């Protein structure tokens, strides 16, 4: 294990070590703040690396295949790993497993006679492998039907079917990867889970460069299958060491531990998976509507989303790190600590995503030109993709709030149908507005519908926060979010105005992004945003500690 990994260890069984002074921490202090800062910093580095490789993956696709019918066919097959990522890694499975493992660790610490962690693994892992394997096989057998349903207007369905046969294997590998990620995060181990997208994208990029000249876009689909295997392999040794090491610390006498069903019920799994599937259905609606537009529409929408989603991914990074902390606090009955953590996460996530939104909107043409305009990706593709990205970016705050808030709903390990209902309302808004807007504005109308639908879901989820989940102070949270919104509006206007004055895309982007960052920071300082101060202190402290790691 590397020195960096050692620095993120939280002690046996995932506990936070006691202060070395031998005294109790001051009342109201959170002893996990230092650990979270270090975990967030390491996770940020690996998340950025994965995002950069994701952009390189999209650059490779754009270079070899452009934004035409061949790329459209692959992106239809790409729907399978997109949905599987949401269901099995990012949202669905994590919302069920992290609280379950957190509860198991808490009960282990109370002296359970039978180790609840091992009982949970024994009861849940075989079922997951069986279910994901069956679904993967069914998707492969039904690939022609799936392609017809997802994109009935596709000019080359046979190519999309071939790609789907390969990408369908990720349902099984992503299930295992998601299980490992959730278990490791509950144990406060974040390095391996944060690295999975680095290895996933390396697998795809390598396959494209090596095999694309011979197999065309099918090489990218094969890369998805290889990348899924790499996601499992990078985590399995760490999880094995964690589980086998922890067994030596488990007491053999004490209270009887809860059974696995008590820690993770079938109803809970159903609610989180249905929510994640409903959320991902926005992508299905977009692909369905775009398939009837001229060739390249699906590709333009995909490239725009991939770039615009980078700020959202970074903003939700901290929420991913703190989910086990919130779940553990609720398992121990410390609602006040959970509420404080969630409120701070919402403020910080809002600041990060709105800063990124400002850069994306202000510098959209330059950003797309620098990333993709080469090979088969033309100047017309740049103009079309940049226009779509600016519209799609309007919903980034909504996407971030949904990702952060839904973690609070499920962090207590209890089944709740409210998030599913909120997401269904948003999806209905997306479908209705998209059907109407696609005839007026084409692919930009689809992006507008996405932004509007997810914003509706975020509003409903925020209004539904209460004693059944984490009782945050909604008015205070909204008041703090208005500050970065105001800062983003001013920063976008200033950055866009300056970026348009330069012909060189690189110089224009550098000037525009720098202006956006400077104006955004000054506005947050002038408005006295509460999320900024603690973050600067935590990151500075974490950087100093990591610098002294030998």
Short mmCIF file of C-alpha atoms in Angstrom, two decimals:
data_model
loop_
_atom_site.label_atom_id
_atom_site.label_comp_id
_atom_site.label_asym_id
_atom_site.label_seq_id
_atom_site.Cartn_x
_atom_site.Cartn_y
_atom_site.Cartn_z
CA UNK A 1 0.00 0.00 0.00
CA UNK A 2 1.35 3.41 -0.95
CA UNK A 3 2.13 6.22 1.44
CA UNK A 4 -0.80 8.17 0.11
CA UNK A 5 -3.14 5.33 0.86
CA UNK A 6 -1.77 5.08 4.37
CA UNK A 7 -2.50 8.74 4.89
CA UNK A 8 -6.16 8.07 4.19
CA UNK A 9 -6.51 5.18 6.60
CA UNK A 10 -9.15 5.86 9.21
CA UNK A 11 -8.14 3.14 11.63
CA UNK A 12 -9.54 -0.36 12.16
CA UNK A 13 -13.03 -1.05 10.94
CA UNK A 14 -13.27 2.37 9.35
CA UNK A 15 -13.20 4.30 12.62
CA UNK A 16 -11.72 7.75 13.00
CA UNK A 17 -8.72 7.62 15.34
CA UNK A 18 -9.00 9.45 18.62
CA UNK A 19 -7.01 12.67 19.05
CA UNK A 20 -3.45 12.07 20.16
CA UNK A 21 -3.75 14.52 23.07
CA UNK A 22 -5.86 12.12 25.05
CA UNK A 23 -8.60 14.71 25.52
CA UNK A 24 -12.05 14.73 24.02
CA UNK A 25 -12.62 16.96 21.01
CA UNK A 26 -14.34 20.22 21.62
CA UNK A 27 -18.08 20.12 21.55
CA UNK A 28 -19.45 20.70 18.07
CA UNK A 29 -16.18 19.90 16.36
CA UNK A 30 -16.03 17.23 13.71
CA UNK A 31 -12.96 15.01 14.16
CA UNK A 32 -13.32 13.71 10.62
CA UNK A 33 -12.70 17.08 8.95
CA UNK A 34 -8.95 16.54 8.51
CA UNK A 35 -9.47 13.06 7.11
CA UNK A 36 -12.19 14.26 4.75
CA UNK A 37 -9.98 17.05 3.44
CA UNK A 38 -7.20 14.58 2.65
CA UNK A 39 -9.61 12.07 1.14
CA UNK A 40 -11.25 14.79 -0.95
CA UNK A 41 -7.88 16.04 -2.18
CA UNK A 42 -6.70 12.60 -3.31
CA UNK A 43 -10.10 11.83 -4.80
CA UNK A 44 -10.04 15.16 -6.62
CA UNK A 45 -6.69 14.37 -8.22
CA UNK A 46 -7.87 10.96 -9.43
CA UNK A 47 -11.26 12.34 -10.50
CA UNK A 48 -9.60 15.03 -12.56
CA UNK A 49 -7.30 12.42 -14.09
CA UNK A 50 -10.29 10.25 -14.99
CA UNK A 51 -12.14 13.25 -16.45
CA UNK A 52 -9.11 14.26 -18.52
CA UNK A 53 -8.82 10.72 -19.85
CA UNK A 54 -12.55 10.79 -20.55
CA UNK A 55 -12.03 13.89 -22.68
CA UNK A 56 -9.12 12.15 -24.41
CA UNK A 57 -11.43 9.21 -25.08
CA UNK A 58 -13.98 11.55 -26.68
CA UNK A 59 -11.18 13.24 -28.62
CA UNK A 60 -10.13 9.86 -29.98
CA UNK A 61 -13.71 9.13 -31.06
CA UNK A 62 -13.98 12.55 -32.69
CA UNK A 63 -10.65 12.13 -34.45
CA UNK A 64 -11.32 8.67 -35.88
CA UNK A 65 -15.07 8.83 -36.46
CA UNK A 66 -16.12 12.51 -36.34
CA UNK A 67 -19.78 13.24 -35.62
CA UNK A 68 -21.45 11.11 -38.26
CA UNK A 69 -23.52 7.96 -38.52
CA UNK A 70 -20.77 5.64 -37.27
CA UNK A 71 -20.38 7.60 -34.04
CA UNK A 72 -24.16 7.79 -33.66
CA UNK A 73 -24.33 3.99 -33.86
CA UNK A 74 -21.71 3.60 -31.14
CA UNK A 75 -23.41 6.16 -28.90
CA UNK A 76 -26.64 4.18 -29.04
CA UNK A 77 -24.69 1.17 -27.73
CA UNK A 78 -22.98 3.52 -25.28
CA UNK A 79 -26.39 3.93 -23.61
CA UNK A 80 -25.83 0.58 -21.88
CA UNK A 81 -22.65 1.57 -19.98
CA UNK A 82 -24.15 5.01 -19.26
CA UNK A 83 -27.18 3.44 -17.61
CA UNK A 84 -25.06 0.79 -15.91
CA UNK A 85 -22.76 3.47 -14.47
CA UNK A 86 -25.69 5.30 -12.93
CA UNK A 87 -27.38 2.16 -11.62
CA UNK A 88 -24.39 0.17 -10.42
CA UNK A 89 -21.54 2.58 -9.62
CA UNK A 90 -22.52 6.20 -9.09
CA UNK A 91 -26.07 6.32 -7.79
CA UNK A 92 -28.27 3.26 -7.41
CA UNK A 93 -26.11 0.56 -5.86
CA UNK A 94 -23.99 3.03 -3.88
CA UNK A 95 -27.07 4.54 -2.21
CA UNK A 96 -28.04 1.10 -0.95
CA UNK A 97 -24.64 -0.40 -0.15
CA UNK A 98 -22.78 2.49 1.51
CA UNK A 99 -25.41 2.96 4.26
CA UNK A 100 -25.64 -0.83 4.66
CA UNK A 101 -21.89 -1.24 5.10
CA UNK A 102 -21.79 1.84 7.37
CA UNK A 103 -24.47 0.31 9.57
CA UNK A 104 -22.62 -3.02 9.59
CA UNK A 105 -19.40 -1.31 10.67
CA UNK A 106 -21.24 0.61 13.39
CA UNK A 107 -22.78 -2.61 14.77
CA UNK A 108 -19.44 -4.38 14.54
CA UNK A 109 -18.02 -1.63 16.74
CA UNK A 110 -20.80 -2.30 19.26
CA UNK A 111 -19.53 -5.87 19.71
CA UNK A 112 -21.70 -8.05 17.47
CA UNK A 113 -21.10 -11.78 17.96
CA UNK A 114 -21.34 -12.54 14.25
CA UNK A 115 -19.45 -10.10 12.03
CA UNK A 116 -22.17 -8.01 10.28
CA UNK A 117 -19.79 -6.99 7.49
CA UNK A 118 -18.99 -10.55 6.45
CA UNK A 119 -22.66 -11.49 6.76
CA UNK A 120 -23.61 -8.63 4.46
CA UNK A 121 -21.01 -9.65 1.86
CA UNK A 122 -22.05 -13.31 1.99
CA UNK A 123 -25.73 -12.42 1.53
CA UNK A 124 -25.45 -9.67 -1.10
CA UNK A 125 -22.45 -10.32 -3.36
CA UNK A 126 -23.57 -13.69 -4.84
CA UNK A 127 -27.02 -12.27 -5.55
CA UNK A 128 -25.54 -9.24 -7.25
CA UNK A 129 -23.28 -11.37 -9.45
CA UNK A 130 -26.16 -13.62 -10.47
CA UNK A 131 -28.56 -10.76 -11.21
CA UNK A 132 -26.04 -8.66 -13.15
CA UNK A 133 -24.87 -11.69 -15.14
CA UNK A 134 -28.43 -12.59 -16.15
CA UNK A 135 -29.21 -9.00 -17.18
CA UNK A 136 -26.02 -8.80 -19.25
CA UNK A 137 -26.95 -12.01 -21.08
CA UNK A 138 -30.49 -10.79 -21.74
CA UNK A 139 -29.19 -7.50 -23.14
CA UNK A 140 -26.89 -9.37 -25.50
CA UNK A 141 -29.71 -11.61 -26.72
CA UNK A 142 -32.08 -8.68 -27.14
CA UNK A 143 -29.57 -6.26 -28.71
CA UNK A 144 -31.50 -5.85 -32.01
CA UNK A 145 -34.72 -5.04 -30.19
CA UNK A 146 -32.94 -2.68 -27.82
CA UNK A 147 -31.38 -0.70 -30.68
CA UNK A 148 -34.73 -0.44 -32.43
CA UNK A 149 -36.38 0.90 -29.25
CA UNK A 150 -33.60 3.36 -28.40
CA UNK A 151 -33.07 4.80 -31.89
CA UNK A 152 -35.72 3.78 -34.42
CA UNK A 153 -34.45 6.29 -36.99
CA UNK A 154 -30.84 5.11 -36.98
CA UNK A 155 -29.49 4.65 -40.55
CA UNK A 156 -27.15 1.73 -39.65
CA UNK A 157 -28.78 -0.42 -36.93
CA UNK A 158 -26.53 -3.44 -37.59
CA UNK A 159 -23.44 -1.54 -36.47
CA UNK A 160 -25.22 -0.38 -33.32
CA UNK A 161 -26.26 -3.97 -32.58
CA UNK A 162 -22.66 -5.21 -32.90
CA UNK A 163 -21.47 -2.51 -30.51
CA UNK A 164 -24.27 -3.31 -28.06
CA UNK A 165 -23.24 -6.97 -27.93
CA UNK A 166 -19.85 -5.83 -26.62
CA UNK A 167 -20.97 -3.04 -24.29
CA UNK A 168 -23.61 -5.26 -22.65
CA UNK A 169 -20.83 -7.15 -20.84
CA UNK A 170 -20.27 -4.07 -18.68
CA UNK A 171 -23.46 -4.76 -16.73
CA UNK A 172 -21.69 -7.63 -14.99
CA UNK A 173 -18.31 -5.92 -14.55
CA UNK A 174 -19.83 -2.59 -13.51
CA UNK A 175 -21.91 -4.43 -10.91
CA UNK A 176 -18.76 -5.89 -9.34
CA UNK A 177 -16.92 -2.57 -9.64
CA UNK A 178 -19.78 -0.69 -7.98
CA UNK A 179 -19.95 -3.21 -5.17
CA UNK A 180 -16.22 -2.87 -4.49
CA UNK A 181 -16.44 0.93 -4.61
CA UNK A 182 -19.32 1.10 -2.12
CA UNK A 183 -17.68 -1.33 0.30
CA UNK A 184 -14.32 0.46 0.17
CA UNK A 185 -15.85 3.91 0.64
CA UNK A 186 -17.80 2.70 3.65
CA UNK A 187 -14.46 1.51 5.07
CA UNK A 188 -13.06 5.01 4.38
CA UNK A 189 -10.84 3.79 1.54
CA UNK A 190 -11.10 6.15 -1.43
CA UNK A 191 -7.98 5.72 -3.57
CA UNK A 192 -8.96 2.58 -5.51
CA UNK A 193 -12.62 3.64 -6.07
CA UNK A 194 -11.50 7.05 -7.33
CA UNK A 195 -9.07 5.42 -9.78
CA UNK A 196 -11.59 3.22 -11.61
CA UNK A 197 -12.37 5.72 -14.37
CA UNK A 198 -8.68 6.23 -15.01
CA UNK A 199 -8.31 2.54 -15.87
CA UNK A 200 -11.70 2.37 -17.63
CA UNK A 201 -10.81 5.17 -20.03
CA UNK A 202 -7.31 3.80 -20.57
CA UNK A 203 -8.92 0.56 -21.76
CA UNK A 204 -11.16 2.38 -24.25
CA UNK A 205 -8.46 4.72 -25.55
CA UNK A 206 -6.02 1.88 -26.06
CA UNK A 207 -8.58 -0.21 -27.93
CA UNK A 208 -9.51 2.70 -30.21
CA UNK A 209 -5.94 3.56 -31.19
CA UNK A 210 -4.88 -0.07 -31.65
CA UNK A 211 -7.97 -1.58 -33.26
CA UNK A 212 -9.94 1.26 -34.89
CA UNK A 213 -8.06 1.10 -38.23
CA UNK A 214 -9.19 -2.51 -38.63
CA UNK A 215 -12.52 -2.76 -36.78
CA UNK A 216 -13.83 0.79 -36.92
CA UNK A 217 -16.05 2.02 -34.11
CA UNK A 218 -16.49 -1.55 -32.84
CA UNK A 219 -13.03 -1.10 -31.29
CA UNK A 220 -14.48 1.49 -28.91
CA UNK A 221 -17.20 -0.95 -27.84
CA UNK A 222 -14.55 -3.60 -27.20
CA UNK A 223 -12.68 -1.02 -25.12
CA UNK A 224 -15.76 -0.61 -22.93
CA UNK A 225 -15.73 -4.35 -22.21
CA UNK A 226 -12.00 -4.31 -21.40
CA UNK A 227 -12.33 -1.16 -19.30
CA UNK A 228 -15.03 -2.76 -17.17
CA UNK A 229 -12.71 -5.64 -16.30
CA UNK A 230 -9.96 -3.19 -15.35
CA UNK A 231 -12.36 -1.36 -13.00
CA UNK A 232 -12.82 -4.56 -11.02
CA UNK A 233 -9.17 -5.56 -11.01
CA UNK A 234 -7.96 -2.22 -9.63
CA UNK A 235 -10.26 -2.51 -6.59
CA UNK A 236 -10.47 -6.21 -5.79
CA UNK A 237 -7.07 -6.53 -4.02
CA UNK A 238 -7.79 -3.53 -1.79
CA UNK A 239 -11.21 -4.84 -0.79
CA UNK A 240 -9.83 -8.32 -0.15
CA UNK A 241 -7.14 -6.93 2.15
CA UNK A 242 -9.70 -4.80 3.96
CA UNK A 243 -12.15 -7.63 4.60
CA UNK A 244 -9.55 -10.19 5.62
CA UNK A 245 -7.71 -7.72 7.87
CA UNK A 246 -10.90 -6.60 9.57
CA UNK A 247 -11.88 -10.15 10.54
CA UNK A 248 -8.98 -10.31 13.00
CA UNK A 249 -10.44 -7.36 14.94
CA UNK A 250 -13.97 -8.70 15.27
CA UNK A 251 -14.96 -9.72 18.83
CA UNK A 252 -16.45 -13.16 19.27
CA UNK A 253 -18.64 -12.28 22.23
CA UNK A 254 -21.31 -9.65 22.56
CA UNK A 255 -24.66 -8.80 21.13
CA UNK A 256 -26.04 -10.68 18.18
CA UNK A 257 -25.44 -8.74 14.96
CA UNK A 258 -28.23 -7.82 12.60
CA UNK A 259 -28.79 -9.98 9.59
CA UNK A 260 -28.01 -8.75 6.10
CA UNK A 261 -31.67 -8.22 5.16
CA UNK A 262 -32.04 -5.94 8.19
CA UNK A 263 -29.08 -3.89 6.97
CA UNK A 264 -30.20 -3.70 3.33
CA UNK A 265 -33.78 -4.58 2.48
CA UNK A 266 -35.07 -5.50 -0.93
CA UNK A 267 -37.39 -2.48 -0.83
CA UNK A 268 -34.42 -0.15 -0.31
CA UNK A 269 -32.57 -1.67 -3.27
CA UNK A 270 -35.69 -1.36 -5.42
CA UNK A 271 -36.20 2.31 -4.55
CA UNK A 272 -32.62 3.37 -5.28
CA UNK A 273 -32.36 1.36 -8.51
CA UNK A 274 -35.68 2.66 -9.79
CA UNK A 275 -34.63 6.21 -8.97
CA UNK A 276 -31.32 5.78 -10.79
CA UNK A 277 -33.05 4.18 -13.78
CA UNK A 278 -35.61 6.96 -13.89
CA UNK A 279 -32.85 9.56 -13.79
CA UNK A 280 -30.93 7.87 -16.58
CA UNK A 281 -34.09 7.72 -18.68
CA UNK A 282 -33.41 11.37 -19.52
CA UNK A 283 -30.59 10.12 -21.74
CA UNK A 284 -32.92 7.61 -23.38
CA UNK A 285 -35.41 10.37 -24.14
CA UNK A 286 -32.66 12.53 -25.65
CA UNK A 287 -31.34 9.74 -27.88
CA UNK A 288 -34.86 8.83 -28.99
CA UNK A 289 -35.73 12.40 -29.97
CA UNK A 290 -32.33 13.06 -31.59
CA UNK A 291 -32.46 9.89 -33.72
CA UNK A 292 -35.07 11.55 -35.95
CA UNK A 293 -32.84 14.60 -36.58
CA UNK A 294 -30.13 14.81 -39.27
CA UNK A 295 -27.03 12.64 -38.88
CA UNK A 296 -24.68 13.89 -36.18
CA UNK A 297 -27.31 15.23 -33.77
CA UNK A 298 -26.73 12.45 -31.24
CA UNK A 299 -22.99 13.02 -31.48
CA UNK A 300 -23.25 16.78 -30.96
CA UNK A 301 -25.41 16.24 -27.90
CA UNK A 302 -23.03 13.62 -26.54
CA UNK A 303 -19.86 15.71 -26.94
CA UNK A 304 -21.59 18.73 -25.40
CA UNK A 305 -22.73 16.74 -22.39
CA UNK A 306 -19.38 15.09 -21.78
CA UNK A 307 -17.57 18.44 -21.60
CA UNK A 308 -20.28 20.25 -19.65
CA UNK A 309 -20.58 17.45 -17.09
CA UNK A 310 -16.97 17.82 -15.91
CA UNK A 311 -17.85 20.62 -13.42
CA UNK A 312 -20.76 18.52 -12.13
CA UNK A 313 -18.50 15.49 -11.62
CA UNK A 314 -16.00 17.59 -9.67
CA UNK A 315 -18.73 19.25 -7.61
CA UNK A 316 -20.17 15.88 -6.54
CA UNK A 317 -16.75 14.53 -5.62
CA UNK A 318 -16.98 15.81 -2.04
CA UNK A 319 -20.50 14.39 -1.66
CA UNK A 320 -19.15 10.99 -2.70
CA UNK A 321 -16.45 11.22 -0.04
CA UNK A 322 -18.82 12.40 2.69
CA UNK A 323 -21.66 9.94 1.99
CA UNK A 324 -20.16 7.31 4.35
CA UNK A 325 -19.69 10.04 6.99
CA UNK A 326 -23.34 11.10 6.78
CA UNK A 327 -24.51 7.48 6.75
CA UNK A 328 -22.34 6.63 9.79
CA UNK A 329 -23.58 9.71 11.67
CA UNK A 330 -27.21 8.72 11.06
CA UNK A 331 -26.45 5.12 12.04
CA UNK A 332 -25.10 6.43 15.35
CA UNK A 333 -28.04 8.81 15.84
CA UNK A 334 -26.02 12.02 15.34
CA UNK A 335 -28.51 13.92 13.18
CA UNK A 336 -26.94 17.31 13.92
CA UNK A 337 -23.56 16.28 12.53
CA UNK A 338 -25.22 14.78 9.43
CA UNK A 339 -27.21 17.98 8.82
CA UNK A 340 -24.16 20.20 9.17
CA UNK A 341 -22.20 18.02 6.75
CA UNK A 342 -24.96 18.00 4.11
CA UNK A 343 -25.47 21.77 4.28
CA UNK A 344 -21.76 22.43 3.82
CA UNK A 345 -21.61 19.95 0.94
CA UNK A 346 -24.51 21.66 -0.84
CA UNK A 347 -22.86 25.06 -0.52
CA UNK A 348 -19.50 23.87 -1.78
CA UNK A 349 -20.97 21.77 -4.60
CA UNK A 350 -23.02 24.76 -5.75
CA UNK A 351 -19.94 27.00 -5.86
CA UNK A 352 -17.86 24.48 -7.82
CA UNK A 353 -20.50 23.65 -10.42
CA UNK A 354 -21.51 27.27 -10.97
CA UNK A 355 -17.90 28.28 -11.52
CA UNK A 356 -17.59 25.51 -14.09
CA UNK A 357 -20.92 26.50 -15.65
CA UNK A 358 -19.65 30.04 -16.14
CA UNK A 359 -16.51 28.82 -17.91
CA UNK A 360 -18.50 26.43 -20.12
CA UNK A 361 -21.00 29.08 -21.25
CA UNK A 362 -18.50 31.92 -21.64
CA UNK A 363 -15.90 29.90 -23.57
CA UNK A 364 -17.97 27.20 -25.28
CA UNK A 365 -16.76 27.66 -28.90
CA UNK A 366 -13.10 27.93 -27.90
CA UNK A 367 -13.36 24.93 -25.58
CA UNK A 368 -14.92 22.66 -28.20
CA UNK A 369 -12.45 23.87 -30.84
CA UNK A 370 -9.46 23.07 -28.64
CA UNK A 371 -10.78 19.67 -27.57
CA UNK A 372 -12.28 18.21 -30.71
CA UNK A 373 -11.75 20.18 -33.94
CA UNK A 374 -9.33 17.91 -35.75
CA UNK A 375 -9.53 14.88 -38.00
CA UNK A 376 -13.13 14.09 -38.93
CA UNK A 377 -14.56 16.68 -36.51
CA UNK A 378 -15.22 19.81 -38.61
CA UNK A 379 -15.69 23.51 -37.82
CA UNK A 380 -19.45 23.09 -38.38
CA UNK A 381 -19.45 20.36 -35.73
CA UNK A 382 -17.71 22.78 -33.35
CA UNK A 383 -20.37 25.46 -33.86
CA UNK A 384 -23.24 23.00 -33.41
CA UNK A 385 -21.72 21.32 -30.34
CA UNK A 386 -20.87 24.63 -28.63
CA UNK A 387 -24.44 25.89 -29.10
CA UNK A 388 -25.85 22.72 -27.56
CA UNK A 389 -23.37 22.81 -24.68
CA UNK A 390 -24.33 26.34 -23.67
CA UNK A 391 -27.97 25.33 -23.38
CA UNK A 392 -27.20 22.06 -21.59
CA UNK A 393 -25.02 23.91 -19.05
CA UNK A 394 -28.08 25.75 -17.76
CA UNK A 395 -29.09 22.55 -15.98
CA UNK A 396 -25.74 21.76 -14.33
CA UNK A 397 -26.74 23.24 -10.97
CA UNK A 398 -29.90 21.14 -11.05
CA UNK A 399 -27.91 17.97 -11.84
CA UNK A 400 -25.54 18.71 -8.96
CA UNK A 401 -28.30 19.41 -6.45
CA UNK A 402 -30.11 16.21 -7.42
CA UNK A 403 -26.91 14.19 -6.99
CA UNK A 404 -26.18 15.75 -3.61
CA UNK A 405 -29.72 15.75 -2.21
CA UNK A 406 -30.57 12.17 -3.15
CA UNK A 407 -27.55 11.00 -1.15
CA UNK A 408 -29.17 12.59 1.90
CA UNK A 409 -32.46 10.82 1.24
CA UNK A 410 -30.84 7.37 1.12
CA UNK A 411 -27.95 7.86 3.58
CA UNK A 412 -30.07 6.62 6.48
CA UNK A 413 -30.44 3.21 4.85
CA UNK A 414 -34.25 3.47 4.80
CA UNK A 415 -36.47 2.94 1.78
CA UNK A 416 -38.20 6.07 0.52
CA UNK A 417 -40.17 6.57 -2.67
CA UNK A 418 -40.06 10.39 -2.65
CA UNK A 419 -36.87 10.72 -4.77
CA UNK A 420 -38.37 8.42 -7.40
CA UNK A 421 -41.52 10.53 -7.51
CA UNK A 422 -39.48 13.74 -7.80
CA UNK A 423 -37.40 12.26 -10.61
CA UNK A 424 -40.53 11.05 -12.41
CA UNK A 425 -41.90 14.60 -12.38
CA UNK A 426 -38.63 15.87 -13.88
CA UNK A 427 -38.54 13.16 -16.54
CA UNK A 428 -42.12 13.93 -17.53
CA UNK A 429 -41.13 17.59 -17.90
CA UNK A 430 -38.12 16.58 -20.00
CA UNK A 431 -40.21 14.37 -22.30
CA UNK A 432 -43.02 16.87 -22.73
CA UNK A 433 -40.82 19.91 -23.30
CA UNK A 434 -38.41 17.95 -25.49
CA UNK A 435 -41.17 16.67 -27.79
CA UNK A 436 -42.36 20.23 -28.28
CA UNK A 437 -38.96 21.96 -28.47
CA UNK A 438 -37.22 19.53 -30.84
CA UNK A 439 -39.36 20.73 -33.75
CA UNK A 440 -38.53 24.36 -32.99
CA UNK A 441 -34.84 24.29 -32.04
CA UNK A 442 -33.64 20.83 -32.96
CA UNK A 443 -30.95 19.37 -30.70
CA UNK A 444 -30.80 22.61 -28.68
CA UNK A 445 -34.44 22.07 -27.78
CA UNK A 446 -33.53 18.62 -26.42
CA UNK A 447 -30.76 20.15 -24.30
CA UNK A 448 -33.16 22.80 -23.00
CA UNK A 449 -35.66 20.11 -22.01
CA UNK A 450 -32.92 18.26 -20.10
CA UNK A 451 -31.95 21.41 -18.17
CA UNK A 452 -35.55 22.24 -17.33
CA UNK A 453 -36.50 18.71 -16.26
CA UNK A 454 -33.56 18.19 -13.91
CA UNK A 455 -34.09 21.64 -12.38
CA UNK A 456 -37.69 20.71 -11.58
CA UNK A 457 -36.49 17.52 -9.87
CA UNK A 458 -33.92 19.46 -7.83
CA UNK A 459 -36.58 21.89 -6.62
CA UNK A 460 -38.95 19.09 -5.59
CA UNK A 461 -36.17 17.21 -3.74
CA UNK A 462 -35.09 20.35 -1.90
CA UNK A 463 -38.64 21.09 -0.79
CA UNK A 464 -39.04 17.51 0.44
CA UNK A 465 -36.12 17.54 2.87
CA UNK A 466 -37.34 16.88 6.40
CA UNK A 467 -37.15 14.65 9.47
CA UNK A 468 -37.49 11.45 7.42
CA UNK A 469 -34.05 12.02 5.84
CA UNK A 470 -31.61 14.77 6.84
CA UNK A 471 -33.52 17.82 8.15
CA UNK A 472 -31.48 20.57 6.52
CA UNK A 473 -32.46 24.24 6.83
CA UNK A 474 -33.83 24.77 3.32
CA UNK A 475 -34.14 28.56 3.46
CA UNK A 476 -30.57 28.95 4.64
CA UNK A 477 -29.31 26.63 1.92
CA UNK A 478 -31.22 28.52 -0.77
CA UNK A 479 -29.90 31.82 0.54
CA UNK A 480 -26.33 30.58 0.28
CA UNK A 481 -26.89 29.15 -3.21
CA UNK A 482 -28.14 32.51 -4.48
CA UNK A 483 -24.69 33.99 -3.82
CA UNK A 484 -22.76 31.77 -6.28
CA UNK A 485 -25.65 32.10 -8.77
CA UNK A 486 -25.23 35.88 -8.75
CA UNK A 487 -21.46 35.47 -8.99
CA UNK A 488 -21.84 33.10 -11.95
CA UNK A 489 -24.04 35.52 -13.90
CA UNK A 490 -21.52 38.35 -13.54
CA UNK A 491 -18.53 36.10 -14.23
CA UNK A 492 -20.11 34.60 -17.36
CA UNK A 493 -20.84 38.02 -18.85
CA UNK A 494 -17.33 39.36 -18.19
CA UNK A 495 -15.54 36.20 -19.33
CA UNK A 496 -17.61 35.81 -22.50
CA UNK A 497 -17.11 39.47 -23.47
CA UNK A 498 -13.32 39.24 -23.19
CA UNK A 499 -13.04 35.78 -24.82
CA UNK A 500 -14.86 37.02 -27.93
CA UNK A 501 -12.16 39.63 -28.56
CA UNK A 502 -9.45 37.12 -29.47
CA UNK A 503 -9.22 35.03 -32.63
CA UNK A 504 -6.89 32.39 -31.21
CA UNK A 505 -9.01 29.75 -29.44
CA UNK A 506 -6.27 29.07 -26.90
CA UNK A 507 -5.75 32.70 -25.95
CA UNK A 508 -9.49 33.37 -25.93
CA UNK A 509 -10.13 30.42 -23.64
CA UNK A 510 -7.23 31.33 -21.32
CA UNK A 511 -8.38 34.93 -20.99
CA UNK A 512 -12.06 34.03 -20.67
CA UNK A 513 -11.55 31.29 -18.08
CA UNK A 514 -9.16 33.42 -16.02
CA UNK A 515 -11.60 36.32 -16.05
CA UNK A 516 -14.46 34.06 -15.02
CA UNK A 517 -12.45 32.64 -12.11
CA UNK A 518 -11.31 36.06 -10.91
CA UNK A 519 -14.74 37.70 -11.10
CA UNK A 520 -16.43 34.66 -9.52
CA UNK A 521 -13.99 34.63 -6.59
CA UNK A 522 -14.32 38.38 -6.01
CA UNK A 523 -18.10 38.17 -6.07
CA UNK A 524 -18.14 35.30 -3.57
CA UNK A 525 -15.83 37.30 -1.30
CA UNK A 526 -17.99 40.41 -1.62
CA UNK A 527 -21.17 38.43 -0.93
CA UNK A 528 -19.50 36.63 2.04
CA UNK A 529 -20.36 33.13 0.87
CA UNK A 530 -20.02 30.73 3.81
CA UNK A 531 -18.83 27.76 1.75
CA UNK A 532 -15.51 29.34 0.77
CA UNK A 533 -13.65 29.86 4.05
CA UNK A 534 -13.79 26.32 5.52
CA UNK A 535 -12.84 24.81 2.15
CA UNK A 536 -9.74 26.95 1.76
CA UNK A 537 -8.60 26.11 5.28
CA UNK A 538 -9.28 22.38 4.91
CA UNK A 539 -7.57 22.04 1.53
CA UNK A 540 -4.56 24.07 2.68
CA UNK A 541 -4.21 21.90 5.78
CA UNK A 542 -4.58 18.69 3.76
CA UNK A 543 -2.00 19.82 1.22
CA UNK A 544 0.49 20.55 3.99
CA UNK A 545 -0.04 17.15 5.59
CA UNK A 546 0.27 15.28 2.30
CA UNK A 547 3.47 17.19 1.52
CA UNK A 548 5.07 15.70 4.64
CA UNK A 549 4.04 12.11 3.90
CA UNK A 550 7.14 9.94 3.46
#
